[in-house]
C-alpha positions as a LaTeX table, in Angstrom:
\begin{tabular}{lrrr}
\hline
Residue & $x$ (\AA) & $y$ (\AA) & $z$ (\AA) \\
\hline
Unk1 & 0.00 & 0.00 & 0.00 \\
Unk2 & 1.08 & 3.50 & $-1.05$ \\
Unk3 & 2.86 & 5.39 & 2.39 \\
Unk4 & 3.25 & 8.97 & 0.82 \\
Unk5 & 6.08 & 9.70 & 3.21 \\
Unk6 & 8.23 & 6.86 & 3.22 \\
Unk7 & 7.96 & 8.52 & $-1.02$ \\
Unk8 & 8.37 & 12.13 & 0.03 \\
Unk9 & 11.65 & 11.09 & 2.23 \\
Unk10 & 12.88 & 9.13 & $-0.63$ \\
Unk11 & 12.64 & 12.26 & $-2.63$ \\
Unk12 & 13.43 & 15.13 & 0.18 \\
Unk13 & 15.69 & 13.30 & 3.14 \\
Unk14 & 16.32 & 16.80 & 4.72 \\
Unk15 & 14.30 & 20.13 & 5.38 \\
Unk16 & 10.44 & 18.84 & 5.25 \\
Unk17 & 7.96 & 21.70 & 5.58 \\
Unk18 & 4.97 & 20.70 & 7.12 \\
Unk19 & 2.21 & 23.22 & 7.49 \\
Unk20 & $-1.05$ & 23.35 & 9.61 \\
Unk21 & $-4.15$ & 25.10 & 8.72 \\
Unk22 & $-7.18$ & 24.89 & 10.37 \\
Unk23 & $-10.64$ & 23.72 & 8.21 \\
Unk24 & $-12.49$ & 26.27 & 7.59 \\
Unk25 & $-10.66$ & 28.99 & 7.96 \\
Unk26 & $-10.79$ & 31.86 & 7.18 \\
Unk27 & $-13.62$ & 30.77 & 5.03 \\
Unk28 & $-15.59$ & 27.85 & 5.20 \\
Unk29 & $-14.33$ & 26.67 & 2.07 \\
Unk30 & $-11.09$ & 27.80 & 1.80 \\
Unk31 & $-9.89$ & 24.57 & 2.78 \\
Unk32 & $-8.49$ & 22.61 & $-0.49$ \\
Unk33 & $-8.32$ & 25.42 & $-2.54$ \\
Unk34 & $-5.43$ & 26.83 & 0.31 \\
Unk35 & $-3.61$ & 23.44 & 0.54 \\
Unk36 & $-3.23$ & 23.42 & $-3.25$ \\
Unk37 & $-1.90$ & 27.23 & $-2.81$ \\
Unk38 & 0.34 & 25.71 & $-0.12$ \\
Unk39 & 1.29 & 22.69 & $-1.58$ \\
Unk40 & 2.86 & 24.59 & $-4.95$ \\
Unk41 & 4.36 & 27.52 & $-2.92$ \\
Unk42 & 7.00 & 24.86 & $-1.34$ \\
Unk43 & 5.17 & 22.72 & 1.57 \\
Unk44 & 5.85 & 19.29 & 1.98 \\
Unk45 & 3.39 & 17.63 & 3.99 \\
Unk46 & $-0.25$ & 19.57 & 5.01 \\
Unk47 & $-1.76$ & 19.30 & 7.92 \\
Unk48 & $-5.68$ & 19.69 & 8.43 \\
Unk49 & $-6.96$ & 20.96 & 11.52 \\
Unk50 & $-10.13$ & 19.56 & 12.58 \\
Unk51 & $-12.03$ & 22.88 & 14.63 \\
Unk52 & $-12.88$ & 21.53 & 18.07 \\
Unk53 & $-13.87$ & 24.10 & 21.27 \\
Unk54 & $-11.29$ & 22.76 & 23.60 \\
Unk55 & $-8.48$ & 22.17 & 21.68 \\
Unk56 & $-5.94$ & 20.85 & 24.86 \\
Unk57 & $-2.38$ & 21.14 & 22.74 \\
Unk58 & $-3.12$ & 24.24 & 20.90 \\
Unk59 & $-2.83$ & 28.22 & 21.65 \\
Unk60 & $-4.70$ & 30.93 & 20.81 \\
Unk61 & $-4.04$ & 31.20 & 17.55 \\
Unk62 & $-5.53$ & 27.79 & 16.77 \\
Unk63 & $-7.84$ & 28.38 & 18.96 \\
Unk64 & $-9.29$ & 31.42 & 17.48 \\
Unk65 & $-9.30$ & 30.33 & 14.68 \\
Unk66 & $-10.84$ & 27.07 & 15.19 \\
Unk67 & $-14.11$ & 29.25 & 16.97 \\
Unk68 & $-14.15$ & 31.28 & 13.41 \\
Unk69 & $-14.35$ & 28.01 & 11.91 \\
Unk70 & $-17.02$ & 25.90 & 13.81 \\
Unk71 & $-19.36$ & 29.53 & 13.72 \\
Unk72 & $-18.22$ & 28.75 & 9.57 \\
Unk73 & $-20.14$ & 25.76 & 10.02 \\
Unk74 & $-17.09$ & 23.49 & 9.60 \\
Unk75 & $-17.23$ & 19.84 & 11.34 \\
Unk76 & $-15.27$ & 16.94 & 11.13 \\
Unk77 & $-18.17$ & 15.58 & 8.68 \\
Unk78 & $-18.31$ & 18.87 & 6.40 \\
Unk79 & $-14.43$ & 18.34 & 5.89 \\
Unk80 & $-14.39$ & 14.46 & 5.06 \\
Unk81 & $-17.02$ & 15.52 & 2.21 \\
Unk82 & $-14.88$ & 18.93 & 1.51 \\
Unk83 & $-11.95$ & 16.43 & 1.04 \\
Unk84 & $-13.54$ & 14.26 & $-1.35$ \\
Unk85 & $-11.29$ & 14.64 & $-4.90$ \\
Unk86 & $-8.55$ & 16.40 & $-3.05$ \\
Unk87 & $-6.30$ & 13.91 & $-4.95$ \\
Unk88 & $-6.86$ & 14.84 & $-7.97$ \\
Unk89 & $-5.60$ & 17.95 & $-7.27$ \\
Unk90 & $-2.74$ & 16.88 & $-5.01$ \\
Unk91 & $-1.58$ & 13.10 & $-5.80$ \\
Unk92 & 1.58 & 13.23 & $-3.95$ \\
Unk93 & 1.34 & 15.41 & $-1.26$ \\
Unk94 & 0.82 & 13.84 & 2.29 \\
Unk95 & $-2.31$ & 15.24 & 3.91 \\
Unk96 & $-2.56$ & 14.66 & 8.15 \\
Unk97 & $-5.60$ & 15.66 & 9.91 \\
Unk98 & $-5.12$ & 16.84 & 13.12 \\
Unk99 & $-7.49$ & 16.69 & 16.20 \\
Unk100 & $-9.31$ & 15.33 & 18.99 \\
Unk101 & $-11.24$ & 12.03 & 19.74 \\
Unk102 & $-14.34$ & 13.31 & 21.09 \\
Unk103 & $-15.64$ & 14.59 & 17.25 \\
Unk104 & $-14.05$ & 11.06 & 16.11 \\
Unk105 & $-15.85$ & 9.12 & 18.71 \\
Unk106 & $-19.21$ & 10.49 & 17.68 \\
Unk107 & $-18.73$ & 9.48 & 14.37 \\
Unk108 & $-17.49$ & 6.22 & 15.10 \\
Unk109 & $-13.25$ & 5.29 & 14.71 \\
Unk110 & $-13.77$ & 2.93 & 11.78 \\
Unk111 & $-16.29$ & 5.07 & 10.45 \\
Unk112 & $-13.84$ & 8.24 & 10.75 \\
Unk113 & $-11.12$ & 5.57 & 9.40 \\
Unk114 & $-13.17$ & 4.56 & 6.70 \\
Unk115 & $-14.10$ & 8.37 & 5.32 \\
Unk116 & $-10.99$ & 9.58 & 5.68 \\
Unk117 & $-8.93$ & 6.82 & 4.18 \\
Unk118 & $-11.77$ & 7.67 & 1.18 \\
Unk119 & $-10.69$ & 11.10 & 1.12 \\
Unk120 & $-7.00$ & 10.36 & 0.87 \\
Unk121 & $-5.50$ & 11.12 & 4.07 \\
Unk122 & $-2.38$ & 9.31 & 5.13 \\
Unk123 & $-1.72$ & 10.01 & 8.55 \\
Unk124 & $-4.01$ & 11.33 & 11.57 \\
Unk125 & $-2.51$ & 13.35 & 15.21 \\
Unk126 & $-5.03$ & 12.17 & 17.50 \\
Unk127 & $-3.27$ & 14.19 & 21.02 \\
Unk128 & $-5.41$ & 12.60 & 23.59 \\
Unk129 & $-4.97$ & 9.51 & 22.23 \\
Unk130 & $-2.79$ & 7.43 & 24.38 \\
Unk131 & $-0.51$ & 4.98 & 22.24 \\
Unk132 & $-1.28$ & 2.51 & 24.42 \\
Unk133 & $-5.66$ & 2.72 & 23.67 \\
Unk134 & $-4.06$ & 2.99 & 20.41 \\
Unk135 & $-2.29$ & $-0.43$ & 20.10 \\
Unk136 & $-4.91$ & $-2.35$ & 21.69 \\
Unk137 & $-8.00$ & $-1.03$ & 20.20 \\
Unk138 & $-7.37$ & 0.67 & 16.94 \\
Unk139 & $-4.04$ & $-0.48$ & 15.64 \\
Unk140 & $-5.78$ & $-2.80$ & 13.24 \\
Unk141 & $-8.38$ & $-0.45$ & 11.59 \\
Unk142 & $-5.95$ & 2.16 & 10.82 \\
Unk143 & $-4.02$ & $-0.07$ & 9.32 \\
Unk144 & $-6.68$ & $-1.59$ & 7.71 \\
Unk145 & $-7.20$ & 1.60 & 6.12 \\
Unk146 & $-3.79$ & 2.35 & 5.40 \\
Unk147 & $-4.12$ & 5.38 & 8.10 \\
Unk148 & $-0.45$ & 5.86 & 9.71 \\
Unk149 & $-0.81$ & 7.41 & 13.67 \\
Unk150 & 1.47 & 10.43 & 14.46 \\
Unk151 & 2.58 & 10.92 & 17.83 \\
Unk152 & 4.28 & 13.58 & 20.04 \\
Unk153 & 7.42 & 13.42 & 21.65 \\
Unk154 & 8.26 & 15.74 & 24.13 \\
Unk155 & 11.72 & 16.53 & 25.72 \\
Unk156 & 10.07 & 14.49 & 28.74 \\
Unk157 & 9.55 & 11.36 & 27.15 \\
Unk158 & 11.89 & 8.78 & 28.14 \\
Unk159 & 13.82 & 6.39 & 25.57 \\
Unk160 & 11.91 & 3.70 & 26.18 \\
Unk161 & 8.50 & 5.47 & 24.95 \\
Unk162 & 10.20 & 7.32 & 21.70 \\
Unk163 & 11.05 & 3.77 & 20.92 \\
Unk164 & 7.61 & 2.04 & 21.28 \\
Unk165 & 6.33 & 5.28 & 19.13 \\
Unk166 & 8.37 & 4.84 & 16.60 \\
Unk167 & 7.60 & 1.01 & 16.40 \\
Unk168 & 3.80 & 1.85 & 16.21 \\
Unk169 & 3.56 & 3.86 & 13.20 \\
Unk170 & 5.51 & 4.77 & 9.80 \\
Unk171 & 4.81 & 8.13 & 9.10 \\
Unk172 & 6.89 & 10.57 & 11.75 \\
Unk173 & 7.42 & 11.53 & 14.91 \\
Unk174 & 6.15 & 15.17 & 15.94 \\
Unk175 & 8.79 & 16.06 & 18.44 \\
Unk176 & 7.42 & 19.09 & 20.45 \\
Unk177 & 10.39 & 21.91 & 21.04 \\
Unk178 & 9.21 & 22.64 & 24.81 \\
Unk179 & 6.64 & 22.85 & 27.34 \\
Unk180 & 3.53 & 25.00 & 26.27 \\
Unk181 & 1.34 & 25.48 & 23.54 \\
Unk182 & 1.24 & 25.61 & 19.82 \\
Unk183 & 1.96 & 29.07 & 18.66 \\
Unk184 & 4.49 & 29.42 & 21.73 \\
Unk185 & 7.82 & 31.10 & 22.18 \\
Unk186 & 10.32 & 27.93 & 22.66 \\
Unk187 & 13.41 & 30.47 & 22.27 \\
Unk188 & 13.73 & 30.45 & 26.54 \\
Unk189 & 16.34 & 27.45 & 26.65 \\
Unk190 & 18.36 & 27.28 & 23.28 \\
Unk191 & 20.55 & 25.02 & 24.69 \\
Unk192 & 18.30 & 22.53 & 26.19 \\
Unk193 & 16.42 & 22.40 & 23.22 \\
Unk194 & 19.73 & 21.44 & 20.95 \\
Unk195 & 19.94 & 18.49 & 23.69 \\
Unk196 & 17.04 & 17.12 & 22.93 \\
Unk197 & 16.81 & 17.00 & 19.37 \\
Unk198 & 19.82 & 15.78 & 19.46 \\
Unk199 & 19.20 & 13.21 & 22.18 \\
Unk200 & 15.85 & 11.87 & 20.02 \\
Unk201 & 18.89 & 12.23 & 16.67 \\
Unk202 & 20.89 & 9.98 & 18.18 \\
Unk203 & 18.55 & 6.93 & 18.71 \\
Unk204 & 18.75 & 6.06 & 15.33 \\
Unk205 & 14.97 & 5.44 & 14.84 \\
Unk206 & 13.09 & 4.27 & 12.16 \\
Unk207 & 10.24 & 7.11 & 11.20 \\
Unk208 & 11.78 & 10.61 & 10.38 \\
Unk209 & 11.63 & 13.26 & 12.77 \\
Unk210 & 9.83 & 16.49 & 12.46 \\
Unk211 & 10.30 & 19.69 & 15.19 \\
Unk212 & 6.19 & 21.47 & 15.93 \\
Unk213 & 5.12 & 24.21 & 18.73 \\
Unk214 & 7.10 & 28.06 & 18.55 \\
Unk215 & 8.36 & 26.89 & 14.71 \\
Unk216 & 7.24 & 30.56 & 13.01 \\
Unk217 & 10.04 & 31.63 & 10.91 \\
Unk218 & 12.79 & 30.99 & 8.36 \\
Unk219 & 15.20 & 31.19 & 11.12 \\
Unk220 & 13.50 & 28.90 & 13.84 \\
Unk221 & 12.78 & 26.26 & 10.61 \\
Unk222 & 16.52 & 25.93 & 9.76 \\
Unk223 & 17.42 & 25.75 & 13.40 \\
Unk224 & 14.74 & 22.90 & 13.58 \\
Unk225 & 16.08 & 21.47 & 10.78 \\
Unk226 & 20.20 & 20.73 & 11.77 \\
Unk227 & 19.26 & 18.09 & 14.23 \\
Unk228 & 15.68 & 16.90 & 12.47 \\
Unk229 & 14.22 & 15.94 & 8.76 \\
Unk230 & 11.96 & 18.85 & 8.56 \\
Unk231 & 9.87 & 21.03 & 10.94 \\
Unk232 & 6.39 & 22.00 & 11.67 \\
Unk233 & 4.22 & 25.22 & 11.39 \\
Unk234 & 1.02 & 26.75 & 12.24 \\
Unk235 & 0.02 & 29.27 & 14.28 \\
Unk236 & 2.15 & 31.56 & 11.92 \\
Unk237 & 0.93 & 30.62 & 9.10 \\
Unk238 & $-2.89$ & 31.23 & 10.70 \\
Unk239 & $-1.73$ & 34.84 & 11.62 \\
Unk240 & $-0.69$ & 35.57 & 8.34 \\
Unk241 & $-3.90$ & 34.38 & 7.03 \\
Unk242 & $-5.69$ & 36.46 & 9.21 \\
Unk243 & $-7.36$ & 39.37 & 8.12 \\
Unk244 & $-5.59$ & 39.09 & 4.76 \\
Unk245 & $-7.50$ & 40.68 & 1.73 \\
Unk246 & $-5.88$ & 37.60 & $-0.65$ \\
Unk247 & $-5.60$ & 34.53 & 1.48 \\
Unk248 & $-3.67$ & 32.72 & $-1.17$ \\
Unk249 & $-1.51$ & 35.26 & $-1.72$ \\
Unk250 & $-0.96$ & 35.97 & 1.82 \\
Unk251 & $-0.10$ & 31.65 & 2.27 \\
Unk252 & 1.86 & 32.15 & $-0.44$ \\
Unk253 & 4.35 & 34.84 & 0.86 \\
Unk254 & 4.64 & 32.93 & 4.41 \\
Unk255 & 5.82 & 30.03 & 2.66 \\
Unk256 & 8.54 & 31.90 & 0.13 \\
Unk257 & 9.70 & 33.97 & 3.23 \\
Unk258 & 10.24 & 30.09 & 4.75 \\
Unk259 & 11.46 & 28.79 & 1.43 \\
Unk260 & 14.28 & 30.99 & $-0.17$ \\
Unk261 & 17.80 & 29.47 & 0.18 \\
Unk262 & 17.88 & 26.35 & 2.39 \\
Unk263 & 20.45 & 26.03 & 5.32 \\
Unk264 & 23.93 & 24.57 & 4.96 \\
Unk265 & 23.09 & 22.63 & 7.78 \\
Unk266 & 24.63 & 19.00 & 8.71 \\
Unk267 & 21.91 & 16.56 & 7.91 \\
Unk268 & 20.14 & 14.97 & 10.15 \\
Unk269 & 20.71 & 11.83 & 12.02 \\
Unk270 & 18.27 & 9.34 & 10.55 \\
\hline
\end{tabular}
């Protein structure tokens, strides 16, 4: 079966750009028109947020805009229909959604499996999902529906966890910078935040690594990006969205200010 980023790391080992946006937002169907806008402006991997009112990992930026979208009308069973023929305009691209169980729950998981594996999504960020309820009780149906889990790492989690992650799914691993929220400033502890990246580097795992939460600029992506394969943004994206009079053109300018010249970095570990 077709795993879009075991193809994309084939093709791009080094400096993956993966960017969030929320669904429905800022109109209620922007949605695939903006990840086609994003997808040819430079991004690697797009990330879908599913609106939800208590969104646990995320600040306010996702938050905000996540209210804009449910008073949109945008639900997680508007956006499986929205997605229908998003391949056709985006064969290659790998497409995550991103959110929280209790929307999935009321649909049903192989239901939510089932739609979204018919919409083309490869990979799903499920935050209060333990692994654990994961392995036991849904392991099968994703897999059944060639649906790959993403989990976070944080600089907390011991060896012995990043490990059994990395066993449990062949997508990536979403290593979060620091404590706090999405849209955060992780620039407090430089140092300690080298360590860790380069403490996950040097385990040699399987799945590629990618660096989310305070990643909002050319500068904090290539730092990201010496001791991982790529990092992860969103809240700044959403601000520069916000208010714009040309969303597309607005996405489109985030992602060249992101894009020109890549780092001379050392690669990363794999």
């Amino acid at each position: 079966m077709q795993n879009r980023f075991a193809d994309l790391l084939a093709r791009k080992p080094q400096g993956l750009l993966n960017l969030y946006i929320t669904a429905g937002y800022p109109g209620r169907h922007d949605t695939v028109p903006l990840l086609r806008t994003l997808a040819e402006a430079g991004a690697d991997i797009l990330e879908i947020g599913v609106p939800f009112s208590d969104p646990l990992a995320d600040g306010p930026v996702i938050q905000q805009t996540s209210a804009v979208a449910l008073r949109n009308g945008m639900t997680l069973k508007a956006l499986l229909q929205e997605l229908r023929g998003v391949r056709e305009v985006l064969p290659d691209t790998p497409l995550l959604l991103m959110g929280y169980l209790n929307p999935v729950m009321q649909l049903g998981m192989e239901e939510f499996c089932r739609q979204a594996s018919a919409a083309g999504i490869d990979g799903v960020i499920l935050p209060d999902l333990p692994a654990e309820e994961y392995a036991e009780f849904y392991q099968d149906t994703f897999r059944r529906y060639n649906l790959r889990p993403v989990f976070l790492v944080t600089p907390q989690t011991s060896e012995a966890r990043i490990r059994r992650l990395d066993e449990l799914t062949d997508a990536f691993l979403y290593l979060v910078s620091g404590p706090g929220l999405t849209g955060g400033n992780q620039t407090a502890d430089q140092g300690a935040q080298q360590a860790y990246l380069q403490r996950v580097a040097a385990l040699n795992l399987r799945n590629p690594r990618l660096v989310g939460f305070g990643i909002a600029d050319k500068a904090s992506f290539e730092q990201a990006c010496q001791h991982a394969h790529g990092a992860i943004i969103g809240s700044a994206l959403l601000r520069a969205l916000d208010g714009a009079a040309d969303p597309h053109a607005a996405a489109r300018q985030f992602v060249q200010g992101i894009r020109t010249t890549q780092p001379a970095s050392t690669p990363a570990t794999s």
